[in-house]
Amino acid sequence: MATMTISRPIISSPLADPSHTGRSATQRMIPRRNGSFPSSRALRPFPTISHALNPIQGKKPPVKLIEPPQNQKCMFVLDLTQAEFSRQE
């Protein structure tokens, strides 16, 4: 009878046993991040956390007052879009 020798394929998984891979653990290339790249951050902070980056003590946001015109005390139309109404100045 003839005997067959079966070789195992090279395993490239980092979870595989290094004794079964073609390369040893010391020869494996490990990608390194270049130190010249700054860490990532948000381009514009959300309004709810913007105070954490630029704390201003003692200054409160302005209060929006919506008052009816002097000549129409009962009813008036607020002619603003949602974007105009929620605009922060």
Short mmCIF file of C-alpha atoms in Angstrom, two decimals:
data_model
loop_
_atom_site.label_atom_id
_atom_site.label_comp_id
_atom_site.label_asym_id
_atom_site.label_seq_id
_atom_site.Cartn_x
_atom_site.Cartn_y
_atom_site.Cartn_z
CA MET A 1 0.00 0.00 0.00
CA ALA A 2 1.09 3.50 -0.76
CA THR A 3 1.04 6.08 1.99
CA MET A 4 0.10 9.67 1.31
CA THR A 5 1.58 12.57 3.16
CA ILE A 6 -0.93 15.38 3.58
CA SER A 7 0.46 18.77 4.46
CA ARG A 8 -1.66 21.30 6.25
CA PRO A 9 -2.39 24.62 4.54
CA ILE A 10 -0.85 27.81 5.89
CA ILE A 11 -3.25 29.42 8.36
CA SER A 12 -3.24 33.20 8.40
CA SER A 13 -5.69 33.73 11.25
CA PRO A 14 -4.36 35.55 14.34
CA LEU A 15 -6.38 33.07 16.41
CA ALA A 16 -4.61 30.06 14.91
CA ASP A 17 -1.89 28.23 16.76
CA PRO A 18 1.47 29.76 15.70
CA SER A 19 3.06 26.30 15.50
CA HIS A 20 0.85 25.52 12.50
CA THR A 21 1.52 28.71 10.57
CA GLY A 22 4.30 29.27 8.08
CA ARG A 23 5.54 32.33 9.94
CA SER A 24 6.43 32.44 13.57
CA ALA A 25 4.82 34.91 15.95
CA THR A 26 7.93 37.11 15.95
CA GLN A 27 7.97 37.39 12.15
CA ARG A 28 4.31 38.43 11.91
CA MET A 29 3.90 42.00 10.73
CA ILE A 30 2.05 44.20 13.21
CA PRO A 31 0.62 47.42 11.75
CA ARG A 32 1.58 50.48 13.74
CA ARG A 33 -0.11 53.84 13.75
CA ASN A 34 2.00 56.77 12.75
CA GLY A 35 2.44 59.14 15.69
CA SER A 36 2.10 62.22 13.49
CA PHE A 37 -1.64 61.66 12.96
CA PRO A 38 -3.79 63.49 15.52
CA SER A 39 -6.51 61.64 17.33
CA SER A 40 -9.93 61.97 15.76
CA ARG A 41 -12.59 64.23 17.22
CA ALA A 42 -15.99 65.55 16.23
CA LEU A 43 -16.02 68.39 13.74
CA ARG A 44 -18.82 70.23 15.51
CA PRO A 45 -19.90 69.22 19.01
CA PHE A 46 -23.52 68.58 19.75
CA PRO A 47 -25.29 71.51 21.45
CA THR A 48 -25.87 69.42 24.57
CA ILE A 49 -22.13 68.85 25.13
CA SER A 50 -20.68 72.05 23.67
CA HIS A 51 -20.46 73.56 27.16
CA ALA A 52 -17.94 70.87 28.13
CA LEU A 53 -15.45 72.13 25.54
CA ASN A 54 -15.96 75.86 26.16
CA PRO A 55 -17.26 76.38 29.67
CA ILE A 56 -18.50 79.93 30.26
CA GLN A 57 -19.38 80.43 33.90
CA GLY A 58 -22.20 82.73 34.87
CA LYS A 59 -23.55 83.38 31.37
CA LYS A 60 -27.02 81.99 30.77
CA PRO A 61 -28.51 81.49 27.31
CA PRO A 62 -30.98 84.18 26.24
CA VAL A 63 -34.65 83.47 26.79
CA LYS A 64 -36.87 83.67 23.71
CA LEU A 65 -39.96 85.76 24.32
CA ILE A 66 -42.85 85.55 21.90
CA GLU A 67 -45.31 88.35 22.45
CA PRO A 68 -48.43 89.25 20.47
CA PRO A 69 -48.51 92.54 18.60
CA GLN A 70 -49.95 95.51 20.46
CA ASN A 71 -52.95 95.82 18.12
CA GLN A 72 -53.91 92.09 18.27
CA LYS A 73 -53.99 90.78 21.82
CA CYS A 74 -56.25 87.76 21.15
CA MET A 75 -54.59 85.98 18.28
CA PHE A 76 -51.62 86.34 15.94
CA VAL A 77 -49.73 84.21 13.40
CA LEU A 78 -46.14 83.38 14.09
CA ASP A 79 -44.71 83.40 10.57
CA LEU A 80 -41.51 81.44 11.22
CA THR A 81 -40.22 78.15 9.89
CA GLN A 82 -39.02 75.48 12.30
CA ALA A 83 -35.41 76.33 11.45
CA GLU A 84 -35.97 80.04 12.10
CA PHE A 85 -37.80 79.33 15.34
CA SER A 86 -35.08 77.04 16.71
CA ARG A 87 -32.16 79.21 15.56
CA GLN A 88 -29.71 79.99 18.33
CA GLU A 89 -28.19 83.45 18.28
#
